[in-house]
């Protein structure tokens, strides 16, 4: 109740003074936000739930927390929102535009759909990718591709993903990027994955096809010693 | 790689899981650490004060001293710490930069000592955060000006190679450079003064001629004044012509304010010479003489203050405009009111509203000449209101304007400065960023054969100076290339290949890889002959090319060893060094891009007719991509 009155009076004063300073206004909002910040679960619990060691968790957390601090006006604790996510990811790909792919990643990491990735979400996701079984990893990848989470990947979803990956390459590539390259790639992907040729790839088809493909199996092993 | 988010590299690499099922090609080998160390604490002993930090923190910025292998030079074996004989206070800021990603400039620190420390630790000052950057730049500018002032005293010796014209211009602009210039400066000043005084004295009544009323001196001693005027104008003309001759850019000089003043000052004389005998325009001629007063503005060359005043007036034009506008409003209001108030009284001086303007202005500025006074009671009441409000209307904006002057003046200067700095600053940061993406391209070309080389010693020797973070990042980018089947190139190569594609786009043939394809890179038309056919590693298992083509690989290894066995320090050794290497290819075209499938093309289809194809299959200029 009290908070509501405060907000009401705040907005009243804002209307009266037609030229309120944008900056101070947002600063006030952020000060209010910062009291609602998030503390992660205890390290013991996280250690049980994921497959990381204590040291690894420490390293991950340090990096996670620093990012919140580094971004100005950001809530410095516990959660990363999509903008920051995109900014961080784009640092690794200076030549291209990685925002779409980062968006899909964000959707995949943010399992409870609350618009921000907490340290738990982050660590759970990483644990599956880096320490999970091959099947777990394939499941996670499927979840990433399945944009509307309905259990099957359509050609449109795959095309979005493919375009986002190709966007990361940027303009200066060799050979020059053609407009239909993503589409062709999607076609070949579906040819490989879609067993019953019904236009969608289900999770079973996906896992089956991936298990048959040696390259994919081998590349999944890359993640074993990332951290 | 961008600094500060190095801690998120594992996440970025994990996120590559989304590419794996999509890729048609096998992924490259991931770089591994030889001895997988846990993150360890490093002790930095700076003149006795010990700082501790994680090694990862320092590794975030591999192109600085602390982040690269250069710090090994300072490693003290006995105490197992890194000892730096530098200022510990400044080091605090330096270390905080690694921790937070922002470099701060402490205000109490001397600017030159700070600069020295930054350059010792290999940090470019452009990275200073926005909170401290302006202060830093201000202090630096002050310092530079101070040094420059000291230097200017030593700079007066004439540079030997200046032409006569340049000498003259310099003499005009800086009078204290030589005695002649000083003499010239004072002579012109003297003549300006003489001319102005002449103009003034001309109008003074000087004595009476009998039987005539008092005449001004100008008419009495016409000849003398005319001679004086002529002399002054001659001097001014000569001066103007000399400046025009000496100016480095005549067009720009003629457009400058000072030259316009010069012209306006001397033109009336010449027009008068031309027009003296014509009766009709002699009235106009008299008016023209008014312009002679502009000669006084020539003093602004001699006075710095005048120039500053002129500039501030120019820059506060909007404030002045507002003052004028509000004054005009008030004048019109009160003039109207006074007119209607005084309409009734007889012999009122307020004959019309414009006539009342004079009264209003005189009253509002509290002059009160008294030539027009209201006589009715209403007029007096409104008159007093007018004078009171005049005080307010005039007295209020003037201090605001004055303070605006100084604020706007400084702000303008600072805004221009900041804008100029910003461009330079961003350019420098962009260069260092381009350095990092170029680092990938370079290490891609030079470093890929690390994977081919299975011998541990080679790998150790070559990867020692690339930090693990760099190699992991490059591996990530390489995976992306494999996923999309396209290569990263830099802008130059892209333009060239774009042109090539326009001329002769290689057809996409669906055939699979062949055994002895050589892959060139984009700039192969400039490549030298030192391409050796290297095994195409994509068809056989990616990991062990050696086992399949040992002999060619050996040969290739030898070839390569003559070209590129040198430390791959993409970090501290800058790109510039790389350009001077023995294989100065335009885009540093390397030797291997092993995974790109190529098809041996007959030389006829090479896009450049003048490419040197010494051996047919040995030099493949076209890379074809085939989809599986």
mmCIF file with all atom_site columns, N, CA, C and O in Angstrom, chain B residues 227-260:
data_model
loop_
_atom_site.group_PDB
_atom_site.id
_atom_site.type_symbol
_atom_site.label_atom_id
_atom_site.label_alt_id
_atom_site.label_comp_id
_atom_site.label_asym_id
_atom_site.label_entity_id
_atom_site.label_seq_id
_atom_site.pdbx_PDB_ins_code
_atom_site.Cartn_x
_atom_site.Cartn_y
_atom_site.Cartn_z
_atom_site.occupancy
_atom_site.B_iso_or_equiv
_atom_site.pdbx_formal_charge
_atom_site.auth_seq_id
_atom_site.auth_comp_id
_atom_site.auth_asym_id
_atom_site.auth_atom_id
_atom_site.pdbx_PDB_model_num
ATOM 1   N N  . UNK B 1 227 ? 46.579 65.121 -46.310 1.00 0.00 ? 227 UNK B N  1
ATOM 2   C CA . UNK B 1 227 ? 47.883 64.450 -46.389 1.00 0.00 ? 227 UNK B CA 1
ATOM 3   C C  . UNK B 1 227 ? 48.006 63.380 -45.346 1.00 0.00 ? 227 UNK B C  1
ATOM 4   O O  . UNK B 1 227 ? 48.461 62.258 -45.622 1.00 0.00 ? 227 UNK B O  1
ATOM 5   N N  . UNK B 1 228 ? 47.564 63.703 -44.107 1.00 0.00 ? 228 UNK B N  1
ATOM 6   C CA . UNK B 1 228 ? 47.621 62.724 -43.033 1.00 0.00 ? 228 UNK B CA 1
ATOM 7   C C  . UNK B 1 228 ? 46.809 61.483 -43.391 1.00 0.00 ? 228 UNK B C  1
ATOM 8   O O  . UNK B 1 228 ? 47.261 60.341 -43.242 1.00 0.00 ? 228 UNK B O  1
ATOM 9   N N  . UNK B 1 229 ? 45.584 61.752 -43.891 1.00 0.00 ? 229 UNK B N  1
ATOM 10  C CA . UNK B 1 229 ? 44.708 60.647 -44.271 1.00 0.00 ? 229 UNK B CA 1
ATOM 11  C C  . UNK B 1 229 ? 45.347 59.788 -45.350 1.00 0.00 ? 229 UNK B C  1
ATOM 12  O O  . UNK B 1 229 ? 45.329 58.554 -45.290 1.00 0.00 ? 229 UNK B O  1
ATOM 13  N N  . UNK B 1 230 ? 45.911 60.478 -46.341 1.00 0.00 ? 230 UNK B N  1
ATOM 14  C CA . UNK B 1 230 ? 46.546 59.737 -47.437 1.00 0.00 ? 230 UNK B CA 1
ATOM 15  C C  . UNK B 1 230 ? 47.670 58.868 -46.927 1.00 0.00 ? 230 UNK B C  1
ATOM 16  O O  . UNK B 1 230 ? 47.795 57.693 -47.303 1.00 0.00 ? 230 UNK B O  1
ATOM 17  N N  . UNK B 1 231 ? 48.483 59.464 -46.053 1.00 0.00 ? 231 UNK B N  1
ATOM 18  C CA . UNK B 1 231 ? 49.609 58.685 -45.534 1.00 0.00 ? 231 UNK B CA 1
ATOM 19  C C  . UNK B 1 231 ? 49.118 57.444 -44.825 1.00 0.00 ? 231 UNK B C  1
ATOM 20  O O  . UNK B 1 231 ? 49.606 56.323 -45.052 1.00 0.00 ? 231 UNK B O  1
ATOM 21  N N  . UNK B 1 232 ? 48.126 57.644 -43.944 1.00 0.00 ? 232 UNK B N  1
ATOM 22  C CA . UNK B 1 232 ? 47.618 56.476 -43.206 1.00 0.00 ? 232 UNK B CA 1
ATOM 23  C C  . UNK B 1 232 ? 47.069 55.426 -44.146 1.00 0.00 ? 232 UNK B C  1
ATOM 24  O O  . UNK B 1 232 ? 47.353 54.222 -44.015 1.00 0.00 ? 232 UNK B O  1
ATOM 25  N N  . UNK B 1 233 ? 46.278 55.882 -45.117 1.00 0.00 ? 233 UNK B N  1
ATOM 26  C CA . UNK B 1 233 ? 45.668 54.899 -46.013 1.00 0.00 ? 233 UNK B CA 1
ATOM 27  C C  . UNK B 1 233 ? 46.734 54.172 -46.817 1.00 0.00 ? 233 UNK B C  1
ATOM 28  O O  . UNK B 1 233 ? 46.626 52.965 -47.074 1.00 0.00 ? 233 UNK B O  1
ATOM 29  N N  . UNK B 1 234 ? 47.772 54.914 -47.214 1.00 0.00 ? 234 UNK B N  1
ATOM 30  C CA . UNK B 1 234 ? 48.847 54.221 -47.937 1.00 0.00 ? 234 UNK B CA 1
ATOM 31  C C  . UNK B 1 234 ? 49.462 53.136 -47.096 1.00 0.00 ? 234 UNK B C  1
ATOM 32  O O  . UNK B 1 234 ? 49.680 52.005 -47.550 1.00 0.00 ? 234 UNK B O  1
ATOM 33  N N  . UNK B 1 235 ? 49.763 53.483 -45.860 1.00 0.00 ? 235 UNK B N  1
ATOM 34  C CA . UNK B 1 235 ? 50.354 52.470 -44.969 1.00 0.00 ? 235 UNK B CA 1
ATOM 35  C C  . UNK B 1 235 ? 49.428 51.273 -44.833 1.00 0.00 ? 235 UNK B C  1
ATOM 36  O O  . UNK B 1 235 ? 49.843 50.114 -44.926 1.00 0.00 ? 235 UNK B O  1
ATOM 37  N N  . UNK B 1 236 ? 48.139 51.547 -44.651 1.00 0.00 ? 236 UNK B N  1
ATOM 38  C CA . UNK B 1 236 ? 47.211 50.432 -44.461 1.00 0.00 ? 236 UNK B CA 1
ATOM 39  C C  . UNK B 1 236 ? 47.117 49.584 -45.714 1.00 0.00 ? 236 UNK B C  1
ATOM 40  O O  . UNK B 1 236 ? 47.044 48.353 -45.658 1.00 0.00 ? 236 UNK B O  1
ATOM 41  N N  . UNK B 1 237 ? 47.119 50.257 -46.859 1.00 0.00 ? 237 UNK B N  1
ATOM 42  C CA . UNK B 1 237 ? 47.034 49.496 -48.103 1.00 0.00 ? 237 UNK B CA 1
ATOM 43  C C  . UNK B 1 237 ? 48.243 48.604 -48.282 1.00 0.00 ? 237 UNK B C  1
ATOM 44  O O  . UNK B 1 237 ? 48.118 47.418 -48.626 1.00 0.00 ? 237 UNK B O  1
ATOM 45  N N  . UNK B 1 238 ? 49.399 49.209 -48.043 1.00 0.00 ? 238 UNK B N  1
ATOM 46  C CA . UNK B 1 238 ? 50.622 48.405 -48.179 1.00 0.00 ? 238 UNK B CA 1
ATOM 47  C C  . UNK B 1 238 ? 50.575 47.204 -47.238 1.00 0.00 ? 238 UNK B C  1
ATOM 48  O O  . UNK B 1 238 ? 50.886 46.069 -47.607 1.00 0.00 ? 238 UNK B O  1
ATOM 49  N N  . UNK B 1 239 ? 50.148 47.486 -46.014 1.00 0.00 ? 239 UNK B N  1
ATOM 50  C CA . UNK B 1 239 ? 50.081 46.383 -45.039 1.00 0.00 ? 239 UNK B CA 1
ATOM 51  C C  . UNK B 1 239 ? 49.127 45.299 -45.505 1.00 0.00 ? 239 UNK B C  1
ATOM 52  O O  . UNK B 1 239 ? 49.429 44.106 -45.451 1.00 0.00 ? 239 UNK B O  1
ATOM 53  N N  . UNK B 1 240 ? 47.975 45.727 -46.021 1.00 0.00 ? 240 UNK B N  1
ATOM 54  C CA . UNK B 1 240 ? 46.990 44.734 -46.463 1.00 0.00 ? 240 UNK B CA 1
ATOM 55  C C  . UNK B 1 240 ? 47.530 43.912 -47.615 1.00 0.00 ? 240 UNK B C  1
ATOM 56  O O  . UNK B 1 240 ? 47.394 42.686 -47.634 1.00 0.00 ? 240 UNK B O  1
ATOM 57  N N  . UNK B 1 241 ? 48.177 44.580 -48.543 1.00 0.00 ? 241 UNK B N  1
ATOM 58  C CA . UNK B 1 241 ? 48.700 43.839 -49.684 1.00 0.00 ? 241 UNK B CA 1
ATOM 59  C C  . UNK B 1 241 ? 49.798 42.879 -49.262 1.00 0.00 ? 241 UNK B C  1
ATOM 60  O O  . UNK B 1 241 ? 49.886 41.747 -49.750 1.00 0.00 ? 241 UNK B O  1
ATOM 61  N N  . UNK B 1 242 ? 50.620 43.331 -48.320 1.00 0.00 ? 242 UNK B N  1
ATOM 62  C CA . UNK B 1 242 ? 51.670 42.433 -47.856 1.00 0.00 ? 242 UNK B CA 1
ATOM 63  C C  . UNK B 1 242 ? 51.092 41.209 -47.163 1.00 0.00 ? 242 UNK B C  1
ATOM 64  O O  . UNK B 1 242 ? 51.541 40.078 -47.353 1.00 0.00 ? 242 UNK B O  1
ATOM 65  N N  . UNK B 1 243 ? 50.070 41.427 -46.363 1.00 0.00 ? 243 UNK B N  1
ATOM 66  C CA . UNK B 1 243 ? 49.445 40.276 -45.710 1.00 0.00 ? 243 UNK B CA 1
ATOM 67  C C  . UNK B 1 243 ? 48.823 39.347 -46.714 1.00 0.00 ? 243 UNK B C  1
ATOM 68  O O  . UNK B 1 243 ? 48.900 38.123 -46.601 1.00 0.00 ? 243 UNK B O  1
ATOM 69  N N  . UNK B 1 244 ? 48.207 39.949 -47.711 1.00 0.00 ? 244 UNK B N  1
ATOM 70  C CA . UNK B 1 244 ? 47.574 39.129 -48.733 1.00 0.00 ? 244 UNK B CA 1
ATOM 71  C C  . UNK B 1 244 ? 48.612 38.289 -49.460 1.00 0.00 ? 244 UNK B C  1
ATOM 72  O O  . UNK B 1 244 ? 48.385 37.119 -49.760 1.00 0.00 ? 244 UNK B O  1
ATOM 73  N N  . UNK B 1 245 ? 49.740 38.883 -49.708 1.00 0.00 ? 245 UNK B N  1
ATOM 74  C CA . UNK B 1 245 ? 50.794 38.145 -50.394 1.00 0.00 ? 245 UNK B CA 1
ATOM 75  C C  . UNK B 1 245 ? 51.323 37.010 -49.532 1.00 0.00 ? 245 UNK B C  1
ATOM 76  O O  . UNK B 1 245 ? 51.599 35.909 -50.018 1.00 0.00 ? 245 UNK B O  1
ATOM 77  N N  . UNK B 1 246 ? 51.495 37.301 -48.234 1.00 0.00 ? 246 UNK B N  1
ATOM 78  C CA . UNK B 1 246 ? 52.158 36.313 -47.380 1.00 0.00 ? 246 UNK B CA 1
ATOM 79  C C  . UNK B 1 246 ? 51.228 35.219 -46.888 1.00 0.00 ? 246 UNK B C  1
ATOM 80  O O  . UNK B 1 246 ? 51.693 34.206 -46.383 1.00 0.00 ? 246 UNK B O  1
ATOM 81  N N  . UNK B 1 247 ? 49.931 35.415 -47.055 1.00 0.00 ? 247 UNK B N  1
ATOM 82  C CA . UNK B 1 247 ? 48.996 34.464 -46.448 1.00 0.00 ? 247 UNK B CA 1
ATOM 83  C C  . UNK B 1 247 ? 49.137 33.095 -47.097 1.00 0.00 ? 247 UNK B C  1
ATOM 84  O O  . UNK B 1 247 ? 49.209 33.003 -48.321 1.00 0.00 ? 247 UNK B O  1
ATOM 85  N N  . UNK B 1 248 ? 49.163 32.061 -46.308 1.00 0.00 ? 248 UNK B N  1
ATOM 86  C CA . UNK B 1 248 ? 49.278 30.719 -46.901 1.00 0.00 ? 248 UNK B CA 1
ATOM 87  C C  . UNK B 1 248 ? 48.048 30.347 -47.725 1.00 0.00 ? 248 UNK B C  1
ATOM 88  O O  . UNK B 1 248 ? 48.168 29.657 -48.725 1.00 0.00 ? 248 UNK B O  1
ATOM 89  N N  . UNK B 1 249 ? 46.902 30.804 -47.317 1.00 0.00 ? 249 UNK B N  1
ATOM 90  C CA . UNK B 1 249 ? 45.708 30.514 -48.104 1.00 0.00 ? 249 UNK B CA 1
ATOM 91  C C  . UNK B 1 249 ? 45.000 31.830 -48.362 1.00 0.00 ? 249 UNK B C  1
ATOM 92  O O  . UNK B 1 249 ? 44.306 32.355 -47.486 1.00 0.00 ? 249 UNK B O  1
ATOM 93  N N  . UNK B 1 250 ? 45.190 32.345 -49.539 1.00 0.00 ? 250 UNK B N  1
ATOM 94  C CA . UNK B 1 250 ? 44.714 33.707 -49.796 1.00 0.00 ? 250 UNK B CA 1
ATOM 95  C C  . UNK B 1 250 ? 43.203 33.791 -49.708 1.00 0.00 ? 250 UNK B C  1
ATOM 96  O O  . UNK B 1 250 ? 42.661 34.753 -49.192 1.00 0.00 ? 250 UNK B O  1
ATOM 97  N N  . UNK B 1 251 ? 42.568 32.769 -50.211 1.00 0.00 ? 251 UNK B N  1
ATOM 98  C CA . UNK B 1 251 ? 41.111 32.788 -50.199 1.00 0.00 ? 251 UNK B CA 1
ATOM 99  C C  . UNK B 1 251 ? 40.597 32.850 -48.769 1.00 0.00 ? 251 UNK B C  1
ATOM 100 O O  . UNK B 1 251 ? 39.692 33.614 -48.446 1.00 0.00 ? 251 UNK B O  1
ATOM 101 N N  . UNK B 1 252 ? 41.228 32.022 -47.903 1.00 0.00 ? 252 UNK B N  1
ATOM 102 C CA . UNK B 1 252 ? 40.775 32.006 -46.520 1.00 0.00 ? 252 UNK B CA 1
ATOM 103 C C  . UNK B 1 252 ? 41.088 33.327 -45.833 1.00 0.00 ? 252 UNK B C  1
ATOM 104 O O  . UNK B 1 252 ? 40.321 33.822 -45.019 1.00 0.00 ? 252 UNK B O  1
ATOM 105 N N  . UNK B 1 253 ? 42.236 33.893 -46.186 1.00 0.00 ? 253 UNK B N  1
ATOM 106 C CA . UNK B 1 253 ? 42.588 35.169 -45.586 1.00 0.00 ? 253 UNK B CA 1
ATOM 107 C C  . UNK B 1 253 ? 41.579 36.246 -45.973 1.00 0.00 ? 253 UNK B C  1
ATOM 108 O O  . UNK B 1 253 ? 41.160 37.051 -45.149 1.00 0.00 ? 253 UNK B O  1
ATOM 109 N N  . UNK B 1 254 ? 41.192 36.219 -47.256 1.00 0.00 ? 254 UNK B N  1
ATOM 110 C CA . UNK B 1 254 ? 40.283 37.277 -47.687 1.00 0.00 ? 254 UNK B CA 1
ATOM 111 C C  . UNK B 1 254 ? 38.925 37.159 -47.030 1.00 0.00 ? 254 UNK B C  1
ATOM 112 O O  . UNK B 1 254 ? 38.203 38.136 -46.930 1.00 0.00 ? 254 UNK B O  1
ATOM 113 N N  . UNK B 1 255 ? 38.582 35.955 -46.582 1.00 0.00 ? 255 UNK B N  1
ATOM 114 C CA . UNK B 1 255 ? 37.282 35.798 -45.934 1.00 0.00 ? 255 UNK B CA 1
ATOM 115 C C  . UNK B 1 255 ? 37.344 36.097 -44.442 1.00 0.00 ? 255 UNK B C  1
ATOM 116 O O  . UNK B 1 255 ? 36.322 36.151 -43.802 1.00 0.00 ? 255 UNK B O  1
ATOM 117 N N  . UNK B 1 256 ? 38.524 36.254 -43.893 1.00 0.00 ? 256 UNK B N  1
ATOM 118 C CA . UNK B 1 256 ? 38.609 36.406 -42.439 1.00 0.00 ? 256 UNK B CA 1
ATOM 119 C C  . UNK B 1 256 ? 38.151 37.797 -42.018 1.00 0.00 ? 256 UNK B C  1
ATOM 120 O O  . UNK B 1 256 ? 38.167 38.747 -42.799 1.00 0.00 ? 256 UNK B O  1
ATOM 121 N N  . UNK B 1 257 ? 37.754 37.876 -40.766 1.00 0.00 ? 257 UNK B N  1
ATOM 122 C CA . UNK B 1 257 ? 37.151 39.119 -40.266 1.00 0.00 ? 257 UNK B CA 1
ATOM 123 C C  . UNK B 1 257 ? 38.134 40.272 -40.343 1.00 0.00 ? 257 UNK B C  1
ATOM 124 O O  . UNK B 1 257 ? 37.787 41.392 -40.758 1.00 0.00 ? 257 UNK B O  1
ATOM 125 N N  . UNK B 1 258 ? 39.369 40.008 -39.945 1.00 0.00 ? 258 UNK B N  1
ATOM 126 C CA . UNK B 1 258 ? 40.342 41.091 -39.890 1.00 0.00 ? 258 UNK B CA 1
ATOM 127 C C  . UNK B 1 258 ? 40.570 41.691 -41.263 1.00 0.00 ? 258 UNK B C  1
ATOM 128 O O  . UNK B 1 258 ? 40.687 42.904 -41.415 1.00 0.00 ? 258 UNK B O  1
ATOM 129 N N  . UNK B 1 259 ? 40.587 40.868 -42.267 1.00 0.00 ? 259 UNK B N  1
ATOM 130 C CA . UNK B 1 259 ? 40.855 41.426 -43.589 1.00 0.00 ? 259 UNK B CA 1
ATOM 131 C C  . UNK B 1 259 ? 39.661 42.238 -44.071 1.00 0.00 ? 259 UNK B C  1
ATOM 132 O O  . UNK B 1 259 ? 39.819 43.255 -44.762 1.00 0.00 ? 259 UNK B O  1
ATOM 133 N N  . UNK B 1 260 ? 38.488 41.822 -43.689 1.00 0.00 ? 260 UNK B N  1
ATOM 134 C CA . UNK B 1 260 ? 37.299 42.605 -44.061 1.00 0.00 ? 260 UNK B CA 1
ATOM 135 C C  . UNK B 1 260 ? 37.356 43.970 -43.385 1.00 0.00 ? 260 UNK B C  1
ATOM 136 O O  . UNK B 1 260 ? 37.050 45.006 -43.994 1.00 0.00 ? 260 UNK B O  1
#
